[in-house]
PDB file of C-alpha atoms in Angstrom:
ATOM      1  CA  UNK A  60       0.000   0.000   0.000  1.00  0.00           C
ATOM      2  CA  UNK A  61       1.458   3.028  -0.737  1.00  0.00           C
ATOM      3  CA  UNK A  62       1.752   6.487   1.043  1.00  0.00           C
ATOM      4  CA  UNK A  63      -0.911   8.304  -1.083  1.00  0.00           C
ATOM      5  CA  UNK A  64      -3.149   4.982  -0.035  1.00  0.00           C
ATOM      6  CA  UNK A  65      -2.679   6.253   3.056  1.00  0.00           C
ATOM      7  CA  UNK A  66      -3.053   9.578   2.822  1.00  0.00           C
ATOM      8  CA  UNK A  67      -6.776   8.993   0.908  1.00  0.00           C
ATOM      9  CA  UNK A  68      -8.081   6.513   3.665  1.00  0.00           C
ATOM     10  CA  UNK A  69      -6.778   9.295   6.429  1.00  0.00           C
ATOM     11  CA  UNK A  70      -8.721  11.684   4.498  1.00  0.00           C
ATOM     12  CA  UNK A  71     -11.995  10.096   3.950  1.00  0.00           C
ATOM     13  CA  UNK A  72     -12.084   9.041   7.791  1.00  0.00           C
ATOM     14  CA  UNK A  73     -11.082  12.311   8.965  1.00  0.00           C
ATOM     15  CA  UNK A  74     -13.879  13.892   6.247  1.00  0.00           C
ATOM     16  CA  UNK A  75     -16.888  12.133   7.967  1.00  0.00           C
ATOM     17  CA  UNK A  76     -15.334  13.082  11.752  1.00  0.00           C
ATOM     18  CA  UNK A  77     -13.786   9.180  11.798  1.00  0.00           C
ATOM     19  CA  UNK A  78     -11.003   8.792  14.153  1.00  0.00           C
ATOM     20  CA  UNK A  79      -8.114   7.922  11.946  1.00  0.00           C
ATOM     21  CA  UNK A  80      -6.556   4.869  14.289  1.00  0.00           C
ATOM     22  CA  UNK A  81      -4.135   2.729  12.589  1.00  0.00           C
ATOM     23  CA  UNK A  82      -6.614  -0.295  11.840  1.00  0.00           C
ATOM     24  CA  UNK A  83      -9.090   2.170  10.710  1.00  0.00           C
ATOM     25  CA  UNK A  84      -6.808   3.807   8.327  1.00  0.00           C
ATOM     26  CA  UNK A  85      -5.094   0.520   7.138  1.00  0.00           C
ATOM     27  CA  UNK A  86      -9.049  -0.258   6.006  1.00  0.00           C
ATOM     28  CA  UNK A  87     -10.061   2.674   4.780  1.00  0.00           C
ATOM     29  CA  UNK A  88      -6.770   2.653   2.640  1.00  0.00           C
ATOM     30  CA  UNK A  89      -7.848  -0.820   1.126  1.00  0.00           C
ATOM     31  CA  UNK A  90     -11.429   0.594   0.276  1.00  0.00           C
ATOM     32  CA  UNK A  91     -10.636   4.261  -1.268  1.00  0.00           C
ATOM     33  CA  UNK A  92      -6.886   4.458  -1.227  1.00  0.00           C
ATOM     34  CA  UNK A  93      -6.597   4.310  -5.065  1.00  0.00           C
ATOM     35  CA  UNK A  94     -10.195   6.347  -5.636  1.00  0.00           C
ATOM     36  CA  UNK A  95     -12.135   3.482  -6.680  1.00  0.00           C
ATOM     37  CA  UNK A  96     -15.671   2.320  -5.535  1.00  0.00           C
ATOM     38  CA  UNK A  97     -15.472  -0.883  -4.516  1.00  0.00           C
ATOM     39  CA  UNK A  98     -18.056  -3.509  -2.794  1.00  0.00           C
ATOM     40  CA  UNK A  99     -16.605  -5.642  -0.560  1.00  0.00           C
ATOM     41  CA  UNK A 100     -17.572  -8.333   2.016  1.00  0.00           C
ATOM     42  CA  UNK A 101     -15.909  -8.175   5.749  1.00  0.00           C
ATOM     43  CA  UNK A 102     -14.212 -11.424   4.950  1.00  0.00           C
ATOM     44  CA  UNK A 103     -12.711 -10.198   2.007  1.00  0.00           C
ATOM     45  CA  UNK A 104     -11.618  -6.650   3.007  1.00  0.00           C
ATOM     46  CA  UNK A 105      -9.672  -9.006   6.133  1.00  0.00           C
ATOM     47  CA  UNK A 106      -8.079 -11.361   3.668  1.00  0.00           C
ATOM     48  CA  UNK A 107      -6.749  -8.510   1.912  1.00  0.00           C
ATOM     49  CA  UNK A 108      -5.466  -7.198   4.946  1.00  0.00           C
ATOM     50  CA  UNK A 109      -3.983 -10.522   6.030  1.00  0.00           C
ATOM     51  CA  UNK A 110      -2.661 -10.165   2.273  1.00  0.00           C
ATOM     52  CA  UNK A 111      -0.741  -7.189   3.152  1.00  0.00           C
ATOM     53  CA  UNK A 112       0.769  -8.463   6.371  1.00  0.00           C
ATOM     54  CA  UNK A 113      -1.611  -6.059   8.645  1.00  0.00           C
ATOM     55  CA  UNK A 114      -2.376  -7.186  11.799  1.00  0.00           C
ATOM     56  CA  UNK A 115      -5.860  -6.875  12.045  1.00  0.00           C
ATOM     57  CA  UNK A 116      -8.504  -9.499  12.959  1.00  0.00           C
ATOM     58  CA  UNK A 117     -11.468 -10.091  11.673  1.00  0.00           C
ATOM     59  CA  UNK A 118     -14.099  -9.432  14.428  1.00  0.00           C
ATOM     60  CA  UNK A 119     -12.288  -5.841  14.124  1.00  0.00           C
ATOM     61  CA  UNK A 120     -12.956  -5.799  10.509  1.00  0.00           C
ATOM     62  CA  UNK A 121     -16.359  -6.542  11.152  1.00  0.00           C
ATOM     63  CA  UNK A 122     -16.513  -3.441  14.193  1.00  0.00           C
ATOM     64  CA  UNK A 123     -14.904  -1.023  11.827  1.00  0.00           C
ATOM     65  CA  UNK A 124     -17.355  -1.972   8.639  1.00  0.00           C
ATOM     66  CA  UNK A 125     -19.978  -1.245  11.069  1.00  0.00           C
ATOM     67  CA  UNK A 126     -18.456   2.237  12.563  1.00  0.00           C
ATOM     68  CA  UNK A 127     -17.982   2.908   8.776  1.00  0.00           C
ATOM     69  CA  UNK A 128     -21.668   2.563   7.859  1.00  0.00           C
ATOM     70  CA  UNK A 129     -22.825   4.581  11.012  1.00  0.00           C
ATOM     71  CA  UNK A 130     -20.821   7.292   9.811  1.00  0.00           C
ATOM     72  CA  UNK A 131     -22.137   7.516   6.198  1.00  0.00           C
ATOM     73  CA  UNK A 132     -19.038   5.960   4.515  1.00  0.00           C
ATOM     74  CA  UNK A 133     -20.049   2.492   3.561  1.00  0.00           C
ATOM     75  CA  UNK A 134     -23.914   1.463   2.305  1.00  0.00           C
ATOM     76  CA  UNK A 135     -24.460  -1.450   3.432  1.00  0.00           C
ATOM     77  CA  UNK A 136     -26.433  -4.265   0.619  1.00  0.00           C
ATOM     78  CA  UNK A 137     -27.688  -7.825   2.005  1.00  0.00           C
ATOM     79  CA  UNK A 138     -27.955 -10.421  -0.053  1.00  0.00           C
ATOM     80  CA  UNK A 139     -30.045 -12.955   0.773  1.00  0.00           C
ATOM     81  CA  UNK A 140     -30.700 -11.954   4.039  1.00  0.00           C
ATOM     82  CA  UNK A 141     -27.624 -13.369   5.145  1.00  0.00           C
ATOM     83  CA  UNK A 142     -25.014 -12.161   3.326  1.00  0.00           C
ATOM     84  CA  UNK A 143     -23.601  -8.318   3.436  1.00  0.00           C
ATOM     85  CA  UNK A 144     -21.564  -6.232   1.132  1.00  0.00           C
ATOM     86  CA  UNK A 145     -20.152  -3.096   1.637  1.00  0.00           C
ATOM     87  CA  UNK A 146     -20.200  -0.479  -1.057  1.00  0.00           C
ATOM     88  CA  UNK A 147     -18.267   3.245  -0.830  1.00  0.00           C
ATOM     89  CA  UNK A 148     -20.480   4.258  -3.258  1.00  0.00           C
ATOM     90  CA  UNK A 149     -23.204   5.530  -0.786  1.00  0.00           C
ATOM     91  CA  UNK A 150     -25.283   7.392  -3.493  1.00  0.00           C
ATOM     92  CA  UNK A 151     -28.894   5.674  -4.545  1.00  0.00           C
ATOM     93  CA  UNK A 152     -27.841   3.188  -7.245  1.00  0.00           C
ATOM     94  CA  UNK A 153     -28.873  -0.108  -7.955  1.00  0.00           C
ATOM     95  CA  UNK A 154     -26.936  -3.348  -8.071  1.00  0.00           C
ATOM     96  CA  UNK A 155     -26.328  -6.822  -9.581  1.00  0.00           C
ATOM     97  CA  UNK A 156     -25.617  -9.890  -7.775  1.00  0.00           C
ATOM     98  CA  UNK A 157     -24.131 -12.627  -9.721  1.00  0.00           C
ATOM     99  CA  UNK A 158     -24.863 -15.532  -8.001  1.00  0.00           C
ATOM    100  CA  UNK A 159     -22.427 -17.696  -9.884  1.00  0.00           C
ATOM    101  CA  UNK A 160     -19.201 -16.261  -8.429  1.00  0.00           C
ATOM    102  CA  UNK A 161     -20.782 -14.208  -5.600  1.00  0.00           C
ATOM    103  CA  UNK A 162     -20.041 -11.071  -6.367  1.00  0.00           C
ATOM    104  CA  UNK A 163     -21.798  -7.476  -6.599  1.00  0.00           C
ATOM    105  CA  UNK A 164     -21.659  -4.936  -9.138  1.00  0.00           C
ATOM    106  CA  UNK A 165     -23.089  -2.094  -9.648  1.00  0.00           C
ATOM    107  CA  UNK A 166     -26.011  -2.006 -12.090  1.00  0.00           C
ATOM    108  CA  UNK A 167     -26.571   1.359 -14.599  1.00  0.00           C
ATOM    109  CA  UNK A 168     -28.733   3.655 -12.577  1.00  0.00           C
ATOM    110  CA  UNK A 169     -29.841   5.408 -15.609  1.00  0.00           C
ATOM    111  CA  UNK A 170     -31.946   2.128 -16.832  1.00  0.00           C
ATOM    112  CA  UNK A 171     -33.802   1.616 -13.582  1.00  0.00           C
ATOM    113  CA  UNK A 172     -37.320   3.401 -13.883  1.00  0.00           C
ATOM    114  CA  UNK A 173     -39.497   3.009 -10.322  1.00  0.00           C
ATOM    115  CA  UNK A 174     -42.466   4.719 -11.037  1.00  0.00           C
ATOM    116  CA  UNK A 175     -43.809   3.980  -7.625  1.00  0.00           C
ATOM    117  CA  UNK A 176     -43.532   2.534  -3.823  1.00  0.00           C
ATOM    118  CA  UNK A 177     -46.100   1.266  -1.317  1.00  0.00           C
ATOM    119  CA  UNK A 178     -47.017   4.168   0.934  1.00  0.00           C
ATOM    120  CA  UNK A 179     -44.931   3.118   4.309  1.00  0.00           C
ATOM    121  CA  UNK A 180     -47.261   2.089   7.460  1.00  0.00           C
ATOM    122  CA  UNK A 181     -48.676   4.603   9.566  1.00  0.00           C
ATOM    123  CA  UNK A 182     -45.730   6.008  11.392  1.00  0.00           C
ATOM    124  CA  UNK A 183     -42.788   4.605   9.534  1.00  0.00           C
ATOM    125  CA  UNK A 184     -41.430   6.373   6.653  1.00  0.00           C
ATOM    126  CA  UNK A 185     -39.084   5.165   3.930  1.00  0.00           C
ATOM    127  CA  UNK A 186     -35.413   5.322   4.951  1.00  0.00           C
ATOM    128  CA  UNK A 187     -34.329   3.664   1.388  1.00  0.00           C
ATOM    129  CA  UNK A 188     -35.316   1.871  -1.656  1.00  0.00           C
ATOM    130  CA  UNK A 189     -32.641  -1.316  -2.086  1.00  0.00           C
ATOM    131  CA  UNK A 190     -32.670  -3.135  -5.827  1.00  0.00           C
ATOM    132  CA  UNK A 191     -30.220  -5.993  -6.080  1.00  0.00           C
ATOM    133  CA  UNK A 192     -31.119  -8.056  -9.565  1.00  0.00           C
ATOM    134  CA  UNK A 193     -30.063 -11.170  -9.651  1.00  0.00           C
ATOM    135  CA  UNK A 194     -27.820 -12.844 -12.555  1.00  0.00           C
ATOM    136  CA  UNK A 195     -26.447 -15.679 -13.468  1.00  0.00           C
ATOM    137  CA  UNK A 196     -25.111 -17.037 -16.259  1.00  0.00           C
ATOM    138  CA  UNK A 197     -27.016 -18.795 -19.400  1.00  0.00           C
ATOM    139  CA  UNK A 198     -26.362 -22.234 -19.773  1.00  0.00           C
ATOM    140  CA  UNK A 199     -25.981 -22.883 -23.278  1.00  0.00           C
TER     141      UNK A 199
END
């Protein structure tokens, strides 16, 4: 990871009034050091950690994903009820899941057309709209 990795992780952390601590900064340089969006899962955000030789374990990873989301940095997209991705693009967007590999992308935002919601229950309001579309691959 390189110094400018560094420097952008510090920076987004320090942006959204995150306490840059060393574990915090060593994730947040894996997620926006190089200025890419990236979704990620907390296993494989601590694998590429472990990849890098930092210390860090992955109940932390799972704390600091957390911390991350509270603060507006990471949206936060289940799959399947049971599985969660982390995404530093926080803006409204849609995604796809490709269920033959696992892995989420982000779907064009520009083709999805919701021309209307259920009205929420009688004090609730709508927080967010979530659309994962699910892919896989033809079989020929």
């Amino acid at each position: 990871m390189t110094q400018m990795h560094q420097q952008n992780g510090t920076r987004w952390l320090e942006d959204a009034g995150v306490r840059p601590t060393r574990q915090r900064v060593t994730l947040a340089s894996l997620l926006v050091g190089d200025g890419q969006h990236r979704h990620v899962t907390a296993e494989s955000l601590f694998e590429a950690a472990k990849g890098q030789g930092d210390a860090v374990s992955l109940a932390t990873v799972y704390n600091t994903l957390r911390a991350f989301c509270d603060a507006g940095l990471l949206q936060e997209v289940t799959v399947d009820g049971s599985k969660s991705y982390f995404d530093t693009n926080t803006h409204d967007h849609p995604h796809f899941y490709w269920e033959d590999d696992a892995r989420l992308t982000d779907a064009p935002a520009d083709q999805l057309v919701i021309s209307q919601v259920p009205d929420a229950p009688d004090g609730a309001e709508i927080a967010s709209v979530d659309v994962v579309i699910r892919l896989r691959r033809k079989s020929n």
